[in-house]
Coordinates of C-alpha atoms in Angstrom, one line a residue:
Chain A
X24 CA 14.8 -43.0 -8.5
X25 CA 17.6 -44.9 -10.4
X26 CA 21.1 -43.4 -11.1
X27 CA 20.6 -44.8 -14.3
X28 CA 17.7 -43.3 -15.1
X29 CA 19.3 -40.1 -13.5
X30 CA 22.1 -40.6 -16.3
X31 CA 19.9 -41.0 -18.9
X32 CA 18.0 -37.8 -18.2
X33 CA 21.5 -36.1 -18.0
X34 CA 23.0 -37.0 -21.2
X35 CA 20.1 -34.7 -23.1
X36 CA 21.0 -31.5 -21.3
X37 CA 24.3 -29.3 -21.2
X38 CA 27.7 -30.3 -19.7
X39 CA 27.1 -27.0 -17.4
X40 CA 23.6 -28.8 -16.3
X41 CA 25.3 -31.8 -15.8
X42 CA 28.0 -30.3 -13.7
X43 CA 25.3 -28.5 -11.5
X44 CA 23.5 -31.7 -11.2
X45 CA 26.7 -33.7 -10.3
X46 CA 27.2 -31.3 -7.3
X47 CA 23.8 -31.7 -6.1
X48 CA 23.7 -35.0 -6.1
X49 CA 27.3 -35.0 -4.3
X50 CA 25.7 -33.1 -1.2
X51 CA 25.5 -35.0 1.8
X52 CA 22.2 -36.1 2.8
X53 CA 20.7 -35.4 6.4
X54 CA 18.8 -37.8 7.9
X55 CA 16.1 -38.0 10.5
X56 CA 16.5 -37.8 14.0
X57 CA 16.7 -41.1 16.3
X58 CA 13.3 -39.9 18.0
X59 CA 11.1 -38.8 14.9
X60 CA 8.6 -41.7 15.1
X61 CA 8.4 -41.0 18.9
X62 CA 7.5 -37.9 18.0
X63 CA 5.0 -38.4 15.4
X64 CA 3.0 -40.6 17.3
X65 CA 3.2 -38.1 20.1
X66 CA 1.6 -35.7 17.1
X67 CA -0.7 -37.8 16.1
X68 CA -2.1 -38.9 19.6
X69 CA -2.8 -35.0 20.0
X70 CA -5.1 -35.0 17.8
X71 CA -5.7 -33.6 14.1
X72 CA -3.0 -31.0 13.1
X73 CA -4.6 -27.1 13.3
X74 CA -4.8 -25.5 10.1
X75 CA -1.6 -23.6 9.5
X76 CA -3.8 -20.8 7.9
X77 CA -3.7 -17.6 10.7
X78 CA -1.6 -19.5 13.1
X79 CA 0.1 -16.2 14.5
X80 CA -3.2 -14.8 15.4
X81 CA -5.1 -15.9 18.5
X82 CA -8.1 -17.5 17.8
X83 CA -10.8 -14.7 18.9
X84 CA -8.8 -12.0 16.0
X85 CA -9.3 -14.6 13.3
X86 CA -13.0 -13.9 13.3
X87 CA -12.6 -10.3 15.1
X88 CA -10.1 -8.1 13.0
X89 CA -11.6 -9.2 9.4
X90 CA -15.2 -7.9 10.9
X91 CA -13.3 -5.2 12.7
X92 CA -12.0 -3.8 8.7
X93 CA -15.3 -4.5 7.4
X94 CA -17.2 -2.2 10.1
X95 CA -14.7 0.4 9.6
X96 CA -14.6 0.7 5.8
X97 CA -18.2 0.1 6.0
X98 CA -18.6 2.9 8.5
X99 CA -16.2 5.1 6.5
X100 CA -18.3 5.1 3.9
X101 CA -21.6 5.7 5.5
X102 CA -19.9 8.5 7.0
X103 CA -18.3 9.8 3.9
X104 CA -22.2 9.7 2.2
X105 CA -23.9 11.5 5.2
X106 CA -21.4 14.5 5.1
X107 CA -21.5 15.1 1.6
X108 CA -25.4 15.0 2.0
X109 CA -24.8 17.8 4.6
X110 CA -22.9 19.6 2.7
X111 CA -24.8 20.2 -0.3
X112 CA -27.6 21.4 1.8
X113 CA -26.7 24.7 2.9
X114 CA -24.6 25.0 -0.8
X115 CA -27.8 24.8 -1.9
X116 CA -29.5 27.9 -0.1
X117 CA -26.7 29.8 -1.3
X118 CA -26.9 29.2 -4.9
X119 CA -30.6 30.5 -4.4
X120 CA -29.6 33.4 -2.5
X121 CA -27.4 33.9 -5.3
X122 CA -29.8 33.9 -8.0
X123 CA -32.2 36.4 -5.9
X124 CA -29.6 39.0 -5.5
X125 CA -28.6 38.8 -9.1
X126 CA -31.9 39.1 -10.5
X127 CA -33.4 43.2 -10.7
X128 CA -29.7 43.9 -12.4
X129 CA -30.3 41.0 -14.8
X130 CA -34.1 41.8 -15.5
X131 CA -33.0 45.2 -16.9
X132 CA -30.1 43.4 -19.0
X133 CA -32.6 41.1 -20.3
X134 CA -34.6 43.6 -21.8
X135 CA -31.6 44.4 -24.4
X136 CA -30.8 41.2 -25.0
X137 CA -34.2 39.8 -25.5
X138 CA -33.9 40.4 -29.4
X139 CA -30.9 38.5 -30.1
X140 CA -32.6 35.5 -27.7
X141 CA -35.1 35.9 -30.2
X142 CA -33.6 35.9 -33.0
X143 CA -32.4 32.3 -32.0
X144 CA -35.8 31.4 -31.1
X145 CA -36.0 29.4 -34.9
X146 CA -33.2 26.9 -33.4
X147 CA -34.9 24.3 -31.6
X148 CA -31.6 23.2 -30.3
X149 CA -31.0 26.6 -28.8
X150 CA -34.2 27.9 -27.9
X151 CA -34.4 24.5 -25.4
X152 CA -31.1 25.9 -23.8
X153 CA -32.8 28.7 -23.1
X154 CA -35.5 27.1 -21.8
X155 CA -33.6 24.7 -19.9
X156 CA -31.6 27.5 -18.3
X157 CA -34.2 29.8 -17.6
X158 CA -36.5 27.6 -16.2
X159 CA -35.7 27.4 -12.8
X160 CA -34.5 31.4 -13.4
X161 CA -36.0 33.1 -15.2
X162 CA -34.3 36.1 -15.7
X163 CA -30.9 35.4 -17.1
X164 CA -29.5 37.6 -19.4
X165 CA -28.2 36.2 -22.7
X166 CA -24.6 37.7 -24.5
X167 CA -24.8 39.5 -27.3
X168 CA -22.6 37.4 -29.6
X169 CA -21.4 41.1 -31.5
X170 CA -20.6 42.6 -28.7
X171 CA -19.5 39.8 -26.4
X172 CA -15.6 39.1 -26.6
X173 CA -14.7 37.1 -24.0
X174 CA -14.4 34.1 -26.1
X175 CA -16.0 30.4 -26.1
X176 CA -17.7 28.4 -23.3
X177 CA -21.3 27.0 -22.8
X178 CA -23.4 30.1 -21.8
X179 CA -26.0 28.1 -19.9
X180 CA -22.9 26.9 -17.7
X181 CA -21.2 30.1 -17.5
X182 CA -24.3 32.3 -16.3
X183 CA -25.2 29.5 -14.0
X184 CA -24.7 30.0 -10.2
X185 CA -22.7 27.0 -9.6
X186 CA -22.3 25.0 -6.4
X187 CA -19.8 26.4 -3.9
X188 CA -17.3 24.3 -3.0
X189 CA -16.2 24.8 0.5
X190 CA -13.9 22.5 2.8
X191 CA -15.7 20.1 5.4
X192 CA -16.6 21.9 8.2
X193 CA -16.6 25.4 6.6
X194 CA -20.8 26.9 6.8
X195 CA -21.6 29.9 4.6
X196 CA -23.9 30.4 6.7
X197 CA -22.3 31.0 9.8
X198 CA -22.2 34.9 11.1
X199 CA -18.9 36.7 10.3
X200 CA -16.9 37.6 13.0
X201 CA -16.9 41.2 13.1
X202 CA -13.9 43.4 12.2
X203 CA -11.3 44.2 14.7
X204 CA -10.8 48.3 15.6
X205 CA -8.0 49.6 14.2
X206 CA -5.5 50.4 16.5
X207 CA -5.3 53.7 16.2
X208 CA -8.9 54.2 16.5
X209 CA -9.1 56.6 19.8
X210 CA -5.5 58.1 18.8
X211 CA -5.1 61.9 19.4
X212 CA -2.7 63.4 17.1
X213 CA -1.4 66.6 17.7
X214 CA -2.1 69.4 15.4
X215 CA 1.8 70.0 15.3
X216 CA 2.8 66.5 14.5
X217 CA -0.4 66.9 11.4
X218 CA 1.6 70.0 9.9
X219 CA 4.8 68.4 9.8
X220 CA 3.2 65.1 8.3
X221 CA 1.7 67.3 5.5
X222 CA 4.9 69.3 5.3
X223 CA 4.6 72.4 7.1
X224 CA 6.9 73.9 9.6
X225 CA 4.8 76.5 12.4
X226 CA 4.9 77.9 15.3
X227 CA 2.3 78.8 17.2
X228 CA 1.8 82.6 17.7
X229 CA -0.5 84.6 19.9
X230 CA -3.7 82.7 18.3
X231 CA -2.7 81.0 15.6
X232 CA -0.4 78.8 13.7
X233 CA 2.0 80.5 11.9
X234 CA 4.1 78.7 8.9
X235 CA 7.6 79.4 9.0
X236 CA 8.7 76.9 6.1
X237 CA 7.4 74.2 3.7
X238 CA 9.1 71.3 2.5
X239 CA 9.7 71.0 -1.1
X240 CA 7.4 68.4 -3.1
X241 CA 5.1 67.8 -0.1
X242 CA 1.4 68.2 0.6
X243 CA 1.5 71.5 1.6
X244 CA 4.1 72.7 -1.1
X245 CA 2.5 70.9 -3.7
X246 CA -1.0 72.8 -2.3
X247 CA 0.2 76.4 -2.4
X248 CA 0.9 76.6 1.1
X249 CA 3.6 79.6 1.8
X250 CA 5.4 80.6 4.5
X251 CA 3.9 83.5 6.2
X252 CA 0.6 81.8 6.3
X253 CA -1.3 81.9 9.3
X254 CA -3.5 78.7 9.4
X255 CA -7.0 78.8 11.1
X256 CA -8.5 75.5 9.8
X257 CA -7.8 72.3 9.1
X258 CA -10.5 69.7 7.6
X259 CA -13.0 72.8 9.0
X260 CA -11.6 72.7 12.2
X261 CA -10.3 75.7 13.8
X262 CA -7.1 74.9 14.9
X263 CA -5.7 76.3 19.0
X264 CA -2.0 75.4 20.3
X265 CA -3.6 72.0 21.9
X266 CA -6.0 71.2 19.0
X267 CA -5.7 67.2 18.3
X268 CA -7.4 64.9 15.4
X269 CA -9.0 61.9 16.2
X270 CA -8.3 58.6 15.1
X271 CA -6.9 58.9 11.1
X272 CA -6.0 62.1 9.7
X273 CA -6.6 62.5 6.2
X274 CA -5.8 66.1 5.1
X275 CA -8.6 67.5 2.9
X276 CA -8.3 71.0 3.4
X277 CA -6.7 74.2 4.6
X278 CA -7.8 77.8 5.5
X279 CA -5.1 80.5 5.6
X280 CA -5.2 83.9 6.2
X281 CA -2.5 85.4 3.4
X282 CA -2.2 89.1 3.6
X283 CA -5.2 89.5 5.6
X284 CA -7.6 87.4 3.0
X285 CA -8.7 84.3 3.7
X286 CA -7.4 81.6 1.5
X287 CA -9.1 77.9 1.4
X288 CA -6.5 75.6 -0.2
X289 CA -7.0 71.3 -1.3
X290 CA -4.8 69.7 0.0
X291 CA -6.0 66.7 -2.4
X292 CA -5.1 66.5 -5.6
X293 CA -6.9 66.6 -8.5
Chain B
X79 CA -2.7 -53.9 -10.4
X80 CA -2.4 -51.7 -13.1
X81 CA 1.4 -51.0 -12.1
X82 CA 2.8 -54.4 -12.3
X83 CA 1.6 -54.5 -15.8
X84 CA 3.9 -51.6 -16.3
X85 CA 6.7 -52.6 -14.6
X86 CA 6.7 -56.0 -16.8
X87 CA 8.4 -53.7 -19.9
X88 CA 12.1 -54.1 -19.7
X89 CA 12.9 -51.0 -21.3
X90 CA 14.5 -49.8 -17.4
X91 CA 15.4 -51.7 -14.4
X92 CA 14.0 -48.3 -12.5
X93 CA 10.6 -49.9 -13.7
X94 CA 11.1 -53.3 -12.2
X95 CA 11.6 -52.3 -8.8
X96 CA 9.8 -49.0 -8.3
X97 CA 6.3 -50.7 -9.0
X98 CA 6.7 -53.3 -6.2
X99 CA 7.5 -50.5 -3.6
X100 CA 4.5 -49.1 -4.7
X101 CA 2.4 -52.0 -3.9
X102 CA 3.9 -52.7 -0.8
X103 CA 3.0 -48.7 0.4
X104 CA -0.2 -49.6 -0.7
X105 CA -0.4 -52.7 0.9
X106 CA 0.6 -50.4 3.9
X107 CA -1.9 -48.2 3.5
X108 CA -4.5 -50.4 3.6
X109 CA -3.0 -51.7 6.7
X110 CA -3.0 -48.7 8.0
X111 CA -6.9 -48.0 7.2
X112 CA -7.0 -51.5 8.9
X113 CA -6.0 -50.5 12.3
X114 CA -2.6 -51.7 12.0
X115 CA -0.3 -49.1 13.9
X116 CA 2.9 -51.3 12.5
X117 CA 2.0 -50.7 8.9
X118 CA 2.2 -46.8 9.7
X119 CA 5.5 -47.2 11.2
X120 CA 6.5 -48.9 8.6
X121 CA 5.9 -46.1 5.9
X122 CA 6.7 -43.3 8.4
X123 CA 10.6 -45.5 8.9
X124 CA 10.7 -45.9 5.2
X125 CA 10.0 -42.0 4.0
X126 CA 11.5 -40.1 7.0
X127 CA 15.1 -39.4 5.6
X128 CA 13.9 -38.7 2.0
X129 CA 11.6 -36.3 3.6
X130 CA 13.8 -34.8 5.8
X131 CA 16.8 -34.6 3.0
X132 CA 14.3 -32.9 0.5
X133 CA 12.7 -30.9 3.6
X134 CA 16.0 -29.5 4.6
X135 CA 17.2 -28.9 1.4
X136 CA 14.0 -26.9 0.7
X137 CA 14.2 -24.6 4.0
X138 CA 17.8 -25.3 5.0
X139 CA 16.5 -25.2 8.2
X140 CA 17.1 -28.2 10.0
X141 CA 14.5 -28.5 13.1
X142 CA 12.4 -26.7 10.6
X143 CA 12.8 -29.5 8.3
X144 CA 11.7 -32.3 10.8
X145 CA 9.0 -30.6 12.1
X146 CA 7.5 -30.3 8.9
X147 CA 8.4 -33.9 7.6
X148 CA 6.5 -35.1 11.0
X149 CA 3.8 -32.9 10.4
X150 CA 3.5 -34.4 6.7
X151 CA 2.5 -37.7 8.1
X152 CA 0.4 -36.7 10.8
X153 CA -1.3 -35.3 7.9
X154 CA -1.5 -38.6 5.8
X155 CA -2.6 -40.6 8.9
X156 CA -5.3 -38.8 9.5
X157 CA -6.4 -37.9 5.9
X158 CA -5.5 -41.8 4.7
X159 CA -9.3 -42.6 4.0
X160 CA -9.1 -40.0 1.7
X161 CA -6.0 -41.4 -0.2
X162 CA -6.5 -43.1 -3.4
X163 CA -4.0 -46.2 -4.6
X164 CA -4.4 -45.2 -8.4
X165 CA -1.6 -42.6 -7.6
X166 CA 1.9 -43.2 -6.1
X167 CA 2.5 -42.8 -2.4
X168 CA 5.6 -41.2 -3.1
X169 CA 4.2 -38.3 -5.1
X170 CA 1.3 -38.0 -2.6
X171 CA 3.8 -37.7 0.4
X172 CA 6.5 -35.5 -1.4
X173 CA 3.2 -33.1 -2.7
X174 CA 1.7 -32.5 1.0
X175 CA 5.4 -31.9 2.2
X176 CA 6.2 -29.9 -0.8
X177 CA 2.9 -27.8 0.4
X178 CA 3.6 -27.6 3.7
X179 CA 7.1 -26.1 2.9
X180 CA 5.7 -23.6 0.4
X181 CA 3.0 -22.8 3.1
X182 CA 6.3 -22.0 5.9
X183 CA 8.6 -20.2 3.7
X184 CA 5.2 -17.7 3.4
X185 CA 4.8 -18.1 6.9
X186 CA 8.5 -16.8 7.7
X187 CA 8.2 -13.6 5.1
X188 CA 4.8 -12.7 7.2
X189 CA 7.1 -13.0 10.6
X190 CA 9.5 -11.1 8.9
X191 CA 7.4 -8.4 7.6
X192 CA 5.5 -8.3 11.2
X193 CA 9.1 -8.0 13.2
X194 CA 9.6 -5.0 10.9
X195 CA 7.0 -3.2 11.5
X196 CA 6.6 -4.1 15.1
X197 CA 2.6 -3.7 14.4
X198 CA 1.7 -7.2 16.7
X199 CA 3.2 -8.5 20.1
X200 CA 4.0 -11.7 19.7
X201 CA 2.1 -14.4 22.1
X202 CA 3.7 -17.4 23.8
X203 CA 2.9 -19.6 20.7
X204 CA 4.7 -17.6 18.1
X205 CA 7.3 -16.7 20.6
X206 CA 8.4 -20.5 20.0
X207 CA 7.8 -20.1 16.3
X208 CA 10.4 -16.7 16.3
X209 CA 12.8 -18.8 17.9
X210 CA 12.9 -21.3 15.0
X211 CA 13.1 -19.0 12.4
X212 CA 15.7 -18.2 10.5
X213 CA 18.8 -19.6 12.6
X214 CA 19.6 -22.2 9.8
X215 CA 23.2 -21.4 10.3
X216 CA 23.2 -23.6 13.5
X217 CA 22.0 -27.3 11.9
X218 CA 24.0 -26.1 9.1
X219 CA 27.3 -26.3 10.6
X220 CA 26.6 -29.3 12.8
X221 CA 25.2 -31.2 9.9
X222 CA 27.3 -29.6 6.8
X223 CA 30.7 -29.9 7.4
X224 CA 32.4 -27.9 5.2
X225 CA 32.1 -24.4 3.4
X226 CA 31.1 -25.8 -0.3
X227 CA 28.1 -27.4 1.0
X228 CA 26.8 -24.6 3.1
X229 CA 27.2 -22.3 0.1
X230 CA 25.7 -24.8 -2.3
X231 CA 23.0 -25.2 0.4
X232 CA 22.5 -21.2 0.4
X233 CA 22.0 -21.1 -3.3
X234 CA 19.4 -23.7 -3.4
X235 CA 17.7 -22.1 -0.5
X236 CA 17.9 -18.6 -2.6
X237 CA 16.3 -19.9 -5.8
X238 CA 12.7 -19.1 -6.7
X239 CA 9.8 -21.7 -5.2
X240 CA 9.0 -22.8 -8.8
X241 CA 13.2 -23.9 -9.8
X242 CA 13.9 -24.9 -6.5
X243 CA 11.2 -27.8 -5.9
X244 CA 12.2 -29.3 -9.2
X245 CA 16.1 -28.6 -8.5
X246 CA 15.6 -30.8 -5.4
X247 CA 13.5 -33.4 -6.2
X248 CA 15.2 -34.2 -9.1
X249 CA 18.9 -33.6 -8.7
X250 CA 19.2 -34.0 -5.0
X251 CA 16.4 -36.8 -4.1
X252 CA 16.6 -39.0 -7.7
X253 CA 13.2 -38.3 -9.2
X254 CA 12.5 -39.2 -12.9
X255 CA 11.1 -35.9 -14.7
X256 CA 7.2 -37.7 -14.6
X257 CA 7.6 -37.8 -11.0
X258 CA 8.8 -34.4 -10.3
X259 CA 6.1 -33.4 -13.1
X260 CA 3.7 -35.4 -11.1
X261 CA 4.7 -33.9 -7.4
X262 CA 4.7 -30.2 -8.8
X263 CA 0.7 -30.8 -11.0
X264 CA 2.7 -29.7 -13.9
X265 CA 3.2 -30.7 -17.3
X266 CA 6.5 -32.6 -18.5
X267 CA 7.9 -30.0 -20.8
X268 CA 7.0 -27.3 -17.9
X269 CA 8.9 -29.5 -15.1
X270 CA 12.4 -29.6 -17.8
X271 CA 12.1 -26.5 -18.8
X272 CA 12.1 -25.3 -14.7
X273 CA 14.9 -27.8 -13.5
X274 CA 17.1 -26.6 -17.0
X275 CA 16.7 -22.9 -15.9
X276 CA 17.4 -23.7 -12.1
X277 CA 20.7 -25.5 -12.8
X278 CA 20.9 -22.1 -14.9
X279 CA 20.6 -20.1 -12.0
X280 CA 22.8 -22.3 -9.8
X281 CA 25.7 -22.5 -12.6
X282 CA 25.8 -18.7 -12.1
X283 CA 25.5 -17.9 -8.6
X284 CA 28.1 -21.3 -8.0
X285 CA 30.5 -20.0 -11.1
X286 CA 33.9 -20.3 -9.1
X287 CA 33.0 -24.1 -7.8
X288 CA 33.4 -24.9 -11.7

């Protein structure tokens, strides 16, 4: 601890060292306060000092919140493990449901392409593929390679029902809601408002519907439908002032009378 | 002993006097292991300003600074069977305060982190311990008396652990380079080439003092 040691030391380094080191050693020194043995002793008649290690923490969560993380990422695991084991249960039934309804179309298809399986039967490489895929399934059809242009891939992999891969908590299993009625389903429309949809102006005299006009470029002008043309079925149905359709009208067909002959006309086109 | 034999070179006078004090902490120590409640006085009165300087220096936290130099030799009294005279007293002292520092500054970046994120309530122990930290400001201008120093003092306290416990021990408390290498468990070319880059960094955060 000697200045001149200190001075020594300094004389190696850089004037800009020496400066900083100058400075430092300028700095006033503090010094101990008047009662610092007092309080050591006080300190040391307490007993041995605690272990700064986890001072902040009381002494019950020293021990409690490292088991608390290791039963949780413990637990999240097991957890994790037992639903993926759930979930490739049913995955499984469906891949075998799969395979079941794909099998009388793919029997037939078999039956072409058993010669060009065949014909690879010399490969051993190949004809363990085969085996290897058809196996467990026994009636997959193989490509044939002239015909088949859909480009590369492993065959075995492509023709294999894979796994489904659904989100947690999503069962193929589980029954389909049903669909929901359409909301027009117990509408009544009018025959008049059904003429004018299809583009057909009438009125309705004594019996019957009587065009008066038909719009350009719709339905009924497209059909053949003239004015003059006394309507007396629609779809089949015989038509009176108050006739209505149920539900969705889809035009298929009207009967005229034109110059006292009856006239069916298509309202679809062909 | 083994140190008076060294001390008989005359290449320094640091040599002839150094060894002696050493013996007499020794002589101390064995006191101490003795029984002798004097002889523990006597070391704690002879290393309590040097502590406290280097402490203070280290935190620039005053209270902070005694309480840690006090709990240093609590820590030596009751681990002094385990204390062996082939090293210096000096260097044993200065390491466990060195530690305990290192160990608070940790300590304080934990309470700072935790008063961020608000995560724990703090209990009537830490309460006291939140109190203490980080008002440096307050010893500092009781015990610092003019801006220079504080700023000086602000640099030290800003510079990395591994500059800043050579910076002090050697430039601010006297240390030869083996003693500071000794304190730190490093080599000698490690512990020069630290204390050269820390006057580095202290040349360039103190430019306009020069």
């Amino acid at each position: 601890m000697s200045n001149d040691n200190q001075i020594k030391d300094l004389e190696a380094v850089t004037d800009d060292e020496r400066r900083v080191a100058e400075m430092l050693g300028s700095l006033k020194r503090v010094e101990a306060p008047s009662d610092f043995d007092v309080r050591v002793r006080a300190r040391i008649a307490q007993g041995r000092p605690a272990s700064s290690n986890g001072k902040w923490l009381p002494q019950w969560a020293r021990y409690a919140v490292p088991l608390a993380l290791a039963i949780a990422v413990g637990g999240y695991f097991a957890i994790d493990r037992y639903s993926r084991t759930a979930d490739s249960k049913p995955a499984e039934i469906v891949r075998n449901e799969t395979v079941q309804t794909a099998s009388p179309p793919v029997t037939a298809a078999n039956t072409a392409a058993q010669p060009v399986a065949d014909n690879n039967a010399a490969n051993p490489v190949i004809a363990a593929n085969r085996e290897t895929a058809s196996a467990p399934k026994p009636a997959v059809p193989r490509p044939n390679s002239d015909t088949d242009t859909s480009g590369g891939g492993s065959f075995v992999e492509a023709v294999r029902p894979g796994k489904r891969l659904l989100p947690k908590g999503i069962d193929p299993n589980a029954p389909q809601p049903g669909r929901p009625r359409d909301f027009d389903a117990d509408a009544k429309i009018p025959v008049a408002e059904v003429l004018t949809v299809i583009g057909v102006k009438a009125n309705f005299k004594g019996s019957n519907w009587t065009v008066e006009s038909v719009v350009d470029h719709s339905a009924a002008g497209d059909a053949g439908i003239k004015p003059g043309d006394v309507i007396e079925t629609i779809n089949d149905q015989k038509l009176s002032e108050k006739t209505a359709f149920n539900g969705k009208f889809i035009g298929r067909s009207i009967r005229v009378m034109r110059g006292g002959k009856p006239v069916l006309i298509d309202l679809v086109k062909k | 002993m083994a140190h008076g034999n060294i001390v008989s070179t005359d290449a320094e006078e640091k040599d002839s006097t150094v060894p002696e004090e050493k013996s007499s902490d020794h002589q101390l120590i064995e006191a101490t292991k003795n029984g002798d409640e004097d002889a523990f006085a006597e070391i704690v009165a002879r290393y309590r300003n040097p502590l406290t300087n280097y402490l203070f220096r280290f935190l620039n936290d005053y209270e902070e600074a005694v309480d840690l130099a006090q709990e240093t030799f609590v820590r030596v009294y009751f681990a002094i069977d385990r204390y062996h005279t082939q090293y210096a007293f000096s260097t044993y002292v200065y390491r466990i305060a060195t530690n305990l520092a290192i160990s608070e500054l940790r300590r304080r970046k934990r309470r700072r982190l935790m008063s961020l994120t608000g995560l724990f309530q703090a209990d009537e122990d830490s309460e006291v311990e939140y109190q203490l930290a980080d008002k440096a400001a307050l010893q500092d201008t009781q015990i610092v008396d003019n801006e220079r120093d504080r700023t000086i003092a602000r640099a030290i306290a800003a510079l990395p652990e591994k500059y800043r416990v050579p910076i002090i021990l050697r430039d601010i408390e006297g240390k030869s380079y083996d003693e500071v290498a000794e304190i730190m468990g490093l080599g000698l070319g490690t512990t020069k080439s630290r204390i050269s880059r820390g006057r580095g960094l202290l040349r360039e955060k103190l430019e306009h003092y020069f």
